[in-house]
XYZ file of C-alpha atoms in Angstrom:
655
model
C 201.924 90.603 221.339
C 200.615 87.277 220.100
C 203.281 84.639 219.434
C 203.572 83.295 215.919
C 201.787 79.957 215.541
C 203.092 77.688 212.759
C 200.064 75.415 212.942
C 197.716 78.377 212.630
C 199.647 79.589 209.597
C 199.385 76.114 208.055
C 195.613 75.800 208.407
C 195.004 79.367 207.210
C 197.244 78.990 204.130
C 195.986 75.658 202.896
C 196.855 76.057 199.185
C 200.465 76.842 200.102
C 200.691 73.869 202.470
C 199.169 71.572 199.854
C 201.781 72.794 197.385
C 204.530 72.118 199.954
C 203.213 68.585 200.539
C 203.165 67.790 196.822
C 206.577 69.393 196.327
C 207.984 67.427 199.277
C 206.821 64.121 197.835
C 208.126 64.914 194.341
C 211.469 66.329 195.474
C 211.873 63.544 198.039
C 211.241 60.836 195.473
C 213.642 62.477 193.023
C 216.324 62.898 195.695
C 215.965 59.320 196.951
C 216.409 57.976 193.423
C 219.538 60.122 192.926
C 221.252 59.350 196.232
C 224.556 57.522 195.939
C 224.443 53.850 196.935
C 227.406 52.367 198.774
C 228.001 49.345 200.980
C 229.953 51.301 203.612
C 230.462 55.032 204.111
C 233.581 56.641 202.757
C 236.187 57.452 205.375
C 239.941 57.819 205.563
C 241.919 54.733 206.585
C 244.955 56.130 208.460
C 247.259 53.360 207.251
C 250.244 53.240 204.923
C 252.683 50.491 203.964
C 256.210 50.615 202.601
C 258.060 47.611 201.163
C 261.825 47.272 200.625
C 263.701 44.570 198.704
C 267.355 43.739 199.378
C 268.348 40.555 197.524
C 270.770 38.368 199.424
C 270.433 40.129 202.774
C 269.489 38.274 205.945
C 266.365 39.164 207.871
C 268.512 40.681 210.623
C 270.372 42.860 208.124
C 267.098 44.087 206.620
C 265.798 44.955 210.084
C 268.968 46.651 211.362
C 270.205 48.410 208.236
C 266.902 49.498 206.681
C 263.729 49.126 208.726
C 265.051 50.487 212.030
C 266.303 53.614 210.295
C 262.904 54.143 208.688
C 261.044 53.599 211.968
C 263.113 56.177 213.839
C 262.309 58.837 211.246
C 258.598 58.014 211.104
C 258.178 58.551 214.842
C 258.813 62.249 214.217
C 255.489 62.611 212.368
C 252.556 64.575 213.774
C 249.513 62.411 214.666
C 251.784 59.332 214.687
C 250.257 56.346 216.514
C 252.437 53.296 215.877
C 254.465 51.464 213.261
C 254.925 47.727 212.782
C 257.660 46.116 210.750
C 258.618 42.647 209.604
C 261.737 41.329 207.933
C 262.647 38.134 206.155
C 265.521 37.152 203.939
C 265.897 39.774 201.218
C 262.625 41.480 202.026
C 261.019 43.761 204.608
C 258.028 45.990 205.149
C 256.473 48.462 207.556
C 252.868 49.367 208.303
C 252.308 52.889 209.621
C 249.175 53.902 211.516
C 248.236 57.494 212.215
C 245.830 58.515 214.965
C 242.188 57.774 214.224
C 240.029 60.776 213.434
C 242.740 62.596 211.492
C 241.296 64.708 208.703
C 241.883 64.048 205.024
C 244.228 67.033 204.797
C 246.228 65.836 207.810
C 246.611 62.354 206.340
C 247.615 63.635 202.908
C 250.251 65.822 204.548
C 251.404 62.860 206.662
C 251.857 60.640 203.583
C 253.873 63.421 201.939
C 256.049 63.745 205.042
C 256.586 59.956 205.097
C 257.959 59.987 201.571
C 260.061 63.043 202.341
C 261.580 61.634 205.541
C 262.298 58.244 203.982
C 263.824 60.030 200.987
C 266.129 61.855 203.382
C 267.269 58.622 205.046
C 267.529 56.595 201.821
C 271.137 57.684 201.303
C 272.018 55.719 204.441
C 270.728 52.438 202.972
C 273.312 49.871 201.841
C 273.909 49.325 198.150
C 271.424 46.982 196.508
C 268.341 48.077 198.476
C 265.355 48.645 196.178
C 262.429 50.731 197.316
C 260.650 51.599 199.481
C 257.479 51.013 197.474
C 254.570 52.858 199.087
C 250.846 52.152 199.305
C 248.603 54.756 200.927
C 245.427 53.966 198.968
C 243.744 51.855 201.625
C 240.469 53.718 201.107
C 239.996 51.996 197.760
C 237.713 48.984 197.699
C 236.993 46.926 194.631
C 233.294 47.101 193.827
C 233.536 44.179 191.424
C 236.102 41.403 190.872
C 236.211 39.267 187.736
C 238.171 36.058 187.180
C 239.384 35.277 183.651
C 240.485 31.754 182.802
C 241.512 29.975 179.606
C 242.853 26.407 179.965
C 244.187 26.390 176.379
C 246.092 29.689 176.607
C 249.376 30.513 178.274
C 249.462 33.124 180.995
C 251.048 35.606 178.586
C 248.264 35.073 176.048
C 245.622 35.292 178.767
C 247.221 38.523 179.994
C 246.845 40.031 176.518
C 243.128 39.200 176.545
C 242.773 40.497 180.099
C 244.429 43.812 179.254
C 241.985 44.236 176.369
C 239.032 43.566 178.711
C 240.523 46.047 181.175
C 240.596 48.764 178.514
C 236.956 48.086 177.680
C 235.890 48.314 181.338
C 237.790 51.572 181.882
C 235.342 53.250 179.520
C 232.339 52.481 181.757
C 230.845 55.616 183.303
C 231.741 55.805 186.992
C 234.808 53.543 186.833
C 237.799 54.916 188.757
C 240.605 52.330 188.795
C 240.727 49.055 186.896
C 243.575 46.756 187.947
C 244.784 43.403 186.658
C 245.627 41.134 189.587
C 247.694 37.968 189.651
C 249.667 38.571 186.467
C 253.011 36.812 186.258
C 256.071 38.766 185.176
C 257.724 37.283 182.076
C 261.402 36.410 182.251
C 264.059 35.177 179.832
C 266.218 32.511 181.467
C 269.827 31.930 180.346
C 271.075 28.593 181.697
C 274.875 28.254 181.564
C 276.929 25.088 181.821
C 280.078 25.779 183.828
C 281.790 22.784 182.218
C 281.138 24.068 178.729
C 282.247 27.569 179.629
C 285.451 26.177 181.144
C 286.132 24.096 178.040
C 285.815 27.173 175.835
C 287.732 29.352 178.251
C 284.850 31.792 178.706
C 284.386 33.316 182.146
C 280.725 33.726 183.237
C 281.285 37.470 183.611
C 281.828 37.688 179.853
C 278.247 36.520 179.301
C 276.934 39.059 181.802
C 278.931 41.877 180.204
C 277.718 40.967 176.727
C 274.071 41.059 177.811
C 274.586 44.353 179.601
C 276.284 45.995 176.610
C 273.650 44.756 174.201
C 270.781 46.226 176.233
C 272.581 49.451 177.076
C 270.982 52.675 175.864
C 273.749 55.065 174.810
C 273.788 58.151 172.584
C 274.961 57.505 169.029
C 275.278 61.114 167.888
C 273.321 63.298 165.526
C 273.572 64.824 162.067
C 272.515 68.347 161.148
C 270.512 68.664 157.936
C 269.410 71.872 156.262
C 266.485 72.467 158.564
C 266.486 69.678 161.155
C 268.802 67.817 163.455
C 268.510 64.074 162.925
C 269.267 61.857 165.917
C 271.189 58.669 165.219
C 270.079 55.608 167.132
C 271.541 52.128 167.220
C 268.733 49.590 167.532
C 270.055 46.644 169.499
C 267.697 46.325 172.462
C 266.635 42.897 173.704
C 262.902 42.410 173.273
C 262.433 38.637 173.207
C 264.107 35.343 174.009
C 265.248 35.108 170.357
C 267.068 38.430 170.673
C 268.830 37.172 173.797
C 269.789 33.934 172.042
C 271.399 35.929 169.201
C 273.653 37.994 171.465
C 277.242 37.485 170.304
C 280.382 36.890 172.350
C 283.979 37.026 171.183
C 285.896 33.823 171.979
C 289.443 33.366 170.727
C 288.957 35.832 167.923
C 285.701 34.191 166.837
C 282.094 35.321 167.411
C 279.698 32.876 169.055
C 275.978 33.215 169.595
C 274.798 32.946 173.179
C 272.517 30.080 172.091
C 275.649 28.103 171.095
C 276.965 27.998 174.650
C 273.809 28.334 176.784
C 270.167 27.354 176.884
C 267.887 30.379 176.413
C 264.184 30.015 177.141
C 261.221 32.258 177.911
C 259.289 31.742 181.112
C 257.717 33.464 184.089
C 258.965 34.756 187.398
C 259.979 31.755 189.476
C 258.835 31.506 192.166
C 255.864 33.779 191.523
C 255.004 36.511 194.023
C 251.210 36.022 193.791
C 248.921 33.544 192.084
C 245.122 33.462 191.990
C 243.097 30.301 191.559
C 239.319 30.321 191.145
C 237.646 26.990 191.900
C 241.050 25.344 191.522
C 241.806 26.886 188.097
C 244.621 29.441 187.615
C 243.120 32.791 186.649
C 243.876 36.464 186.218
C 241.582 38.858 188.067
C 240.275 42.304 187.195
C 239.365 44.609 190.067
C 237.164 47.645 189.449
C 236.752 50.560 191.863
C 233.987 53.125 191.564
C 234.387 56.879 191.635
C 233.697 58.557 194.974
C 230.074 59.419 195.817
C 228.741 57.346 192.948
C 225.693 55.117 192.762
C 226.992 51.569 192.905
C 223.668 50.173 191.651
C 223.831 52.213 188.434
C 227.525 51.381 188.181
C 226.773 47.670 188.521
C 224.167 47.827 185.759
C 226.579 49.675 183.464
C 229.253 47.027 184.110
C 226.796 44.234 183.338
C 225.937 45.830 180.001
C 229.591 46.291 179.089
C 230.518 42.733 180.139
C 227.673 41.350 178.047
C 229.278 43.011 175.012
C 232.777 41.874 176.009
C 231.731 38.236 176.419
C 230.443 38.138 172.848
C 233.850 39.246 171.536
C 236.100 37.043 173.677
C 238.262 34.390 172.004
C 236.959 30.860 172.224
C 237.832 29.169 175.493
C 238.145 32.361 177.565
C 235.706 32.525 180.460
C 234.841 35.493 182.724
C 233.244 34.906 186.119
C 232.250 37.582 188.614
C 233.172 36.609 192.169
C 232.733 39.868 194.102
C 229.524 41.815 193.571
C 229.133 44.904 195.740
C 226.145 46.226 193.704
C 224.137 43.137 194.671
C 225.042 43.570 198.352
C 223.989 47.227 198.274
C 220.750 46.391 196.462
C 219.895 43.920 199.215
C 220.666 46.548 201.881
C 218.406 49.112 200.176
C 215.646 46.535 199.889
C 216.052 45.749 203.597
C 215.423 49.420 204.377
C 212.441 49.565 202.026
C 211.020 46.423 203.602
C 211.527 47.856 207.099
C 209.834 51.054 205.975
C 206.830 49.148 204.668
C 206.642 47.079 207.851
C 206.840 50.195 210.041
C 204.200 51.923 207.957
C 201.914 48.880 208.225
C 202.367 48.766 212.023
C 201.662 52.489 212.360
C 198.552 52.159 210.217
C 197.306 49.131 212.143
C 197.827 50.736 215.568
C 196.424 54.086 214.477
C 193.377 52.555 212.810
C 192.743 50.304 215.810
C 193.012 52.924 218.552
C 192.459 56.270 216.792
C 190.154 55.496 213.884
C 190.834 55.320 210.195
C 190.869 59.082 209.584
C 193.360 59.705 212.369
C 195.419 56.746 211.202
C 195.758 58.237 207.724
C 196.917 61.564 209.199
C 199.599 59.819 211.266
C 200.712 57.474 208.493
C 201.037 60.348 206.014
C 203.748 61.900 208.172
C 206.170 59.031 207.435
C 206.624 59.549 203.659
C 206.617 63.334 204.177
C 209.456 63.146 206.710
C 211.417 60.678 204.598
C 210.956 62.887 201.536
C 212.417 65.860 203.400
C 215.264 63.705 204.753
C 216.102 62.454 201.251
C 216.170 66.048 199.975
C 218.543 67.123 202.756
C 220.787 64.086 202.195
C 220.952 64.769 198.464
C 221.739 68.447 199.007
C 224.420 67.605 201.598
C 226.062 64.957 199.407
C 225.305 62.045 201.752
C 224.900 58.529 200.382
C 222.716 55.576 201.222
C 225.070 53.115 202.872
C 225.121 50.665 205.750
C 225.193 53.471 208.337
C 222.690 55.912 206.837
C 220.231 53.110 206.065
C 220.583 51.831 209.622
C 219.992 55.354 210.936
C 216.828 55.676 208.855
C 215.581 52.331 210.147
C 216.244 53.537 213.711
C 214.428 56.787 212.979
C 211.380 55.021 211.499
C 210.185 54.116 214.979
C 210.491 57.733 216.121
C 209.155 59.647 213.139
C 205.480 59.339 214.072
C 205.797 60.311 217.751
C 205.341 64.047 217.210
C 202.588 63.506 214.644
C 200.681 61.220 217.031
C 200.945 63.817 219.819
C 199.725 66.599 217.537
C 196.802 64.708 216.049
C 195.790 63.167 219.394
C 195.703 66.625 220.973
C 193.555 67.798 218.081
C 191.171 64.857 218.484
C 190.816 65.531 222.220
C 189.911 69.149 221.612
C 187.426 68.160 218.928
C 185.821 65.763 221.387
C 185.574 68.632 223.859
C 183.563 70.587 221.298
C 186.235 72.815 219.793
C 186.103 73.718 216.100
C 188.728 72.161 213.814
C 190.720 75.356 213.315
C 191.119 76.018 217.037
C 191.813 72.346 217.775
C 194.514 72.216 215.083
C 196.325 75.281 216.414
C 196.076 74.349 220.109
C 198.690 71.589 219.875
C 201.342 74.102 218.820
C 200.747 76.402 221.793
C 200.654 73.578 224.338
C 202.996 70.822 223.111
C 205.127 72.127 220.228
C 208.097 73.184 222.310
C 207.970 70.204 224.684
C 207.927 68.006 221.546
C 210.896 69.916 220.140
C 212.777 69.525 223.414
C 212.123 65.798 223.476
C 213.199 65.522 219.839
C 216.477 67.303 220.515
C 217.159 65.208 223.616
C 216.619 62.017 221.598
C 218.937 63.239 218.854
C 221.531 64.245 221.455
C 221.760 60.619 222.544
C 223.601 59.911 219.270
C 225.844 62.977 219.547
C 228.945 61.171 220.936
C 229.089 59.021 217.791
C 228.676 62.007 215.500
C 231.509 64.019 217.051
C 233.896 61.189 217.992
C 237.451 61.878 216.821
C 238.215 58.299 215.850
C 237.893 55.833 213.010
C 234.619 54.593 214.487
C 233.388 58.189 214.610
C 234.242 58.750 210.953
C 232.598 55.483 209.970
C 229.447 55.632 212.108
C 229.084 59.392 212.602
C 226.297 59.488 210.044
C 223.978 57.847 212.579
C 223.813 61.099 214.554
C 223.386 63.370 211.548
C 220.742 61.298 209.762
C 218.741 60.509 212.900
C 219.019 64.123 214.067
C 217.825 65.523 210.742
C 214.983 62.972 210.573
C 213.748 63.770 214.084
C 213.876 67.548 213.620
C 212.040 67.254 210.304
C 209.451 65.014 211.963
C 208.754 67.915 214.359
C 208.391 70.296 211.391
C 205.921 67.917 209.737
C 203.997 67.545 213.007
C 203.464 71.300 213.449
C 202.843 72.226 209.781
C 201.589 69.311 207.704
C 199.783 67.307 210.395
C 197.397 70.170 211.444
C 196.565 70.750 207.779
C 195.842 67.061 207.196
C 193.801 66.954 210.409
C 191.623 69.846 209.291
C 191.098 68.232 205.898
C 190.437 64.670 207.090
C 189.065 64.685 210.663
C 185.260 64.963 211.113
C 183.612 68.045 212.625
C 181.272 66.318 215.066
C 183.554 64.271 217.335
C 181.924 65.904 220.395
C 178.527 64.395 219.674
C 177.591 61.658 222.105
C 180.699 62.003 224.298
C 181.184 63.056 227.885
C 181.903 66.690 228.580
C 185.157 65.573 230.205
C 186.816 63.263 227.691
C 189.124 61.930 230.404
C 186.202 60.730 232.543
C 186.421 57.188 231.247
C 187.298 53.871 232.910
C 190.702 53.554 231.233
C 191.737 57.080 232.220
C 190.439 56.614 235.757
C 192.480 53.435 236.210
C 195.573 55.133 234.813
C 195.077 58.098 237.131
C 194.801 55.800 240.151
C 198.106 54.136 239.235
C 199.785 57.521 238.891
C 198.356 58.702 242.209
C 199.634 55.553 243.965
C 203.113 56.047 242.460
C 203.234 59.646 243.678
C 202.073 58.711 247.168
C 204.646 55.875 247.419
C 207.454 57.635 245.639
C 210.145 56.054 247.829
C 209.116 52.558 246.793
C 208.867 53.594 243.156
C 212.358 55.104 243.209
C 213.782 52.042 244.953
C 212.209 49.707 242.385
C 213.530 51.906 239.593
C 217.082 51.784 240.958
C 216.780 48.011 241.433
C 215.553 47.531 237.877
C 218.430 49.678 236.616
C 220.934 47.608 238.599
C 219.473 44.347 237.283
C 219.646 45.699 233.726
C 223.270 46.759 234.243
C 224.176 43.336 235.608
C 222.452 41.718 232.669
C 224.526 43.795 230.251
C 227.661 42.176 231.642
C 226.475 38.812 230.323
C 225.850 40.140 226.799
C 228.621 40.026 224.212
C 229.871 43.558 223.622
C 230.977 44.707 220.184
C 230.692 47.969 218.311
C 229.165 46.432 215.195
C 227.234 43.176 214.783
C 228.666 40.162 213.009
C 228.971 40.685 209.273
C 225.970 39.544 207.266
C 227.987 38.697 204.155
C 227.993 35.054 203.004
C 231.773 34.909 202.475
C 234.305 33.197 204.704
C 237.988 34.094 204.811
C 240.319 31.148 205.408
C 243.965 31.957 206.157
C 246.732 29.399 205.713
C 250.054 30.377 207.267
C 253.124 28.150 207.014
C 256.212 28.480 209.158
C 258.458 31.476 208.496
C 260.772 30.792 205.581
C 258.454 28.318 203.864
C 258.724 28.204 200.091
C 256.035 29.291 197.662
C 255.837 25.729 196.322
C 255.114 24.362 199.809
C 252.311 26.893 200.279
C 250.880 26.046 196.876
C 250.745 22.342 197.784
C 248.686 23.137 200.888
C 246.386 25.324 198.815
C 245.663 22.481 196.425
C 244.937 20.118 199.324
C 242.335 22.506 200.732
C 240.882 23.124 197.266
C 240.202 19.404 196.908
C 238.300 19.447 200.213
C 236.296 22.604 199.450
C 235.212 21.307 196.054
C 233.256 18.505 197.764
C 231.293 20.818 200.107
C 227.703 21.268 198.806
C 227.176 24.535 200.731
C 229.976 26.312 198.841
C 229.104 28.098 195.609
C 232.689 28.967 194.661
C 236.026 29.856 196.224
C 239.077 31.880 195.265
C 242.587 31.203 196.572
C 245.335 33.836 196.780
C 248.806 32.363 197.275
C 251.666 34.638 198.318
C 249.460 37.470 199.611
C 245.954 38.161 200.865
C 242.782 38.986 198.988
C 242.395 42.503 197.666
C 239.987 44.611 199.681
C 236.477 44.121 198.317
C 234.692 45.111 201.512
C 235.665 47.417 204.301
C 236.719 45.160 207.165
C 239.308 43.183 205.155
C 242.872 43.840 206.283
C 245.105 43.061 203.273
C 248.072 40.802 203.994
C 251.457 41.960 202.760
C 253.356 39.664 200.350
C 254.530 36.462 202.024
C 255.421 33.235 200.169
C 254.331 31.238 203.214
C 250.791 32.685 203.296
C 247.610 31.932 201.377
C 244.065 33.153 201.782
C 240.780 31.684 200.545
C 237.590 33.650 199.934
C 234.804 31.081 200.212
C 231.377 32.128 198.917
C 228.465 30.216 200.454
C 224.791 30.246 199.574
C 223.738 32.226 202.665
C 224.368 33.023 206.315
C 223.155 29.632 207.546
C 225.317 27.789 205.026
C 228.275 30.006 205.962
C 228.059 28.880 209.581
C 227.805 25.228 208.525
C 230.930 25.569 206.397
C 232.720 27.398 209.211
C 231.944 24.566 211.638
C 233.181 21.909 209.235
C 236.386 23.816 208.505
C 237.125 24.342 212.198
C 236.678 20.619 212.806
C 238.923 19.884 209.831
C 241.718 22.170 211.034
C 241.597 20.617 214.487
C 242.830 17.424 212.860
C 246.605 17.675 212.559
C 246.792 15.295 209.614
C 244.365 17.325 207.452
C 246.779 20.137 206.579
C 250.120 19.361 208.222
C 252.520 22.159 209.166
C 249.859 24.834 208.595
C 248.309 27.356 210.963
C 244.763 27.874 209.720
C 242.231 30.499 210.719
C 238.602 30.935 209.639
C 236.960 34.351 209.887
């Protein structure tokens, strides 16, 4: 029984194959335009933090009475890897890491168990402990960050404007979370004079009790009407500094206002927990995350349109600046792939035209868009996105996509030169080389298999390399055995045998190649020894090459960490921040910079590890004009930090 021949079916059903080619190009173009665009692939970060606050406690008390009890319970979790904790006066936190490669369901269950176990042990905490406050949303990354500043407005007034802008941005299609960062909590300060209280015979506790009673929510009863029950409420809540100033105290049978015996003023949390300064100006920031599996390029365009409307309606003096732009980064990554595709296509055309002729070159070059169209359709159907990993995999695959097509069309050309008709020549490649080509394709794809099936964070992040390359290579084999024979029949001439030798391999180049092969076979021992030697030299050379899983980031930002000694005040950290701001302002290679005092930058790209709140820590995000300028700025900053007098009492790090 004759075996089924895909190439024979293709050349005998030409209208169907032509339809498939046209459909592939249309569906591929549609799918490519609809693929989600991201900077990095989505994966689960197996990290969770919990913060506790215990005013007045020492660092040792926080560690012994709270954090140690939490740590012992967390070690009972499945897939537990390690936990780190830190404690300072009145404050403590833990960072929990689960084993890399844990599934989404396993992590969600782990975060539930963390809350449950800490809830069970919370009754053992001393009185006055607040929290823990959990954060398990480390997968979220801000696609866009905006800085809002208004020199003529107070922070409270600027916050009102910022909240209005936030509400407008939340209506943008594709927006997931919109957060206001750097806002300062408002406080009402009551400043008492102990001398004045003593003169009036008022104990300080009387003031505290009066404020507590005034702001206490208590039931005031109800009255039943004919049809309804009417609740009675006493409205005496404190809503402003004026309300606090009008609180009354009874002194010697007389009523005094709190403002008569104390100074009442409105202000902000002092010291603040986090401040943000953009180019040396205090600002509030808005961070926007995109919905999962979205197209960040379309999302970026929608945000630009909405911000253009918002800017026209802002009060005078309010300025909005964008200082994190993931859509632009992704657009550059997509263009890099498109440029690599065009370069690869040009190289394939040049080589094919030079060595195979223009007709053969067109047949080979046509396989590239056909394979990519099929790959885009599979990616769209599978819900994969275009990101740093999938784009890199496609660039890797570009150099391999034409191998099977070249083998198929070259075999067809050889048979045509030997006098075969086009139909027989087109079908011969399938019977002789189709399965060896498939085997080679699968072996090449298998080289990426360890990354695709790795049970680790790196496997989750980079596993798409195996799947995208594997799909691209298998589809390149399909194109080579179906579309390439059809294109060869339609484009290759009929009379390649005219004027050629009967044996197409009886040529000087083939004879020289055959002599080299014969010598290698006859001196196989020497060939094997040279091969082993070359392998050893290559292995030794690898030891001198820097080894890292991913190359150095190509982003133009620098992260500069300033860390003061433990126990440093927020004011001391802020002074160091202003000193560095004055130096950065003079650097011509810096476009802008943003300083976070009291905590680290929010995560706006994947490799950032957010710093937990610390009054003795500050972090700068320095945006340079490009990679070359980034390295220049890095060098100058490293030289600056080597000088002890530049920023005294500060440990600085540039990354």
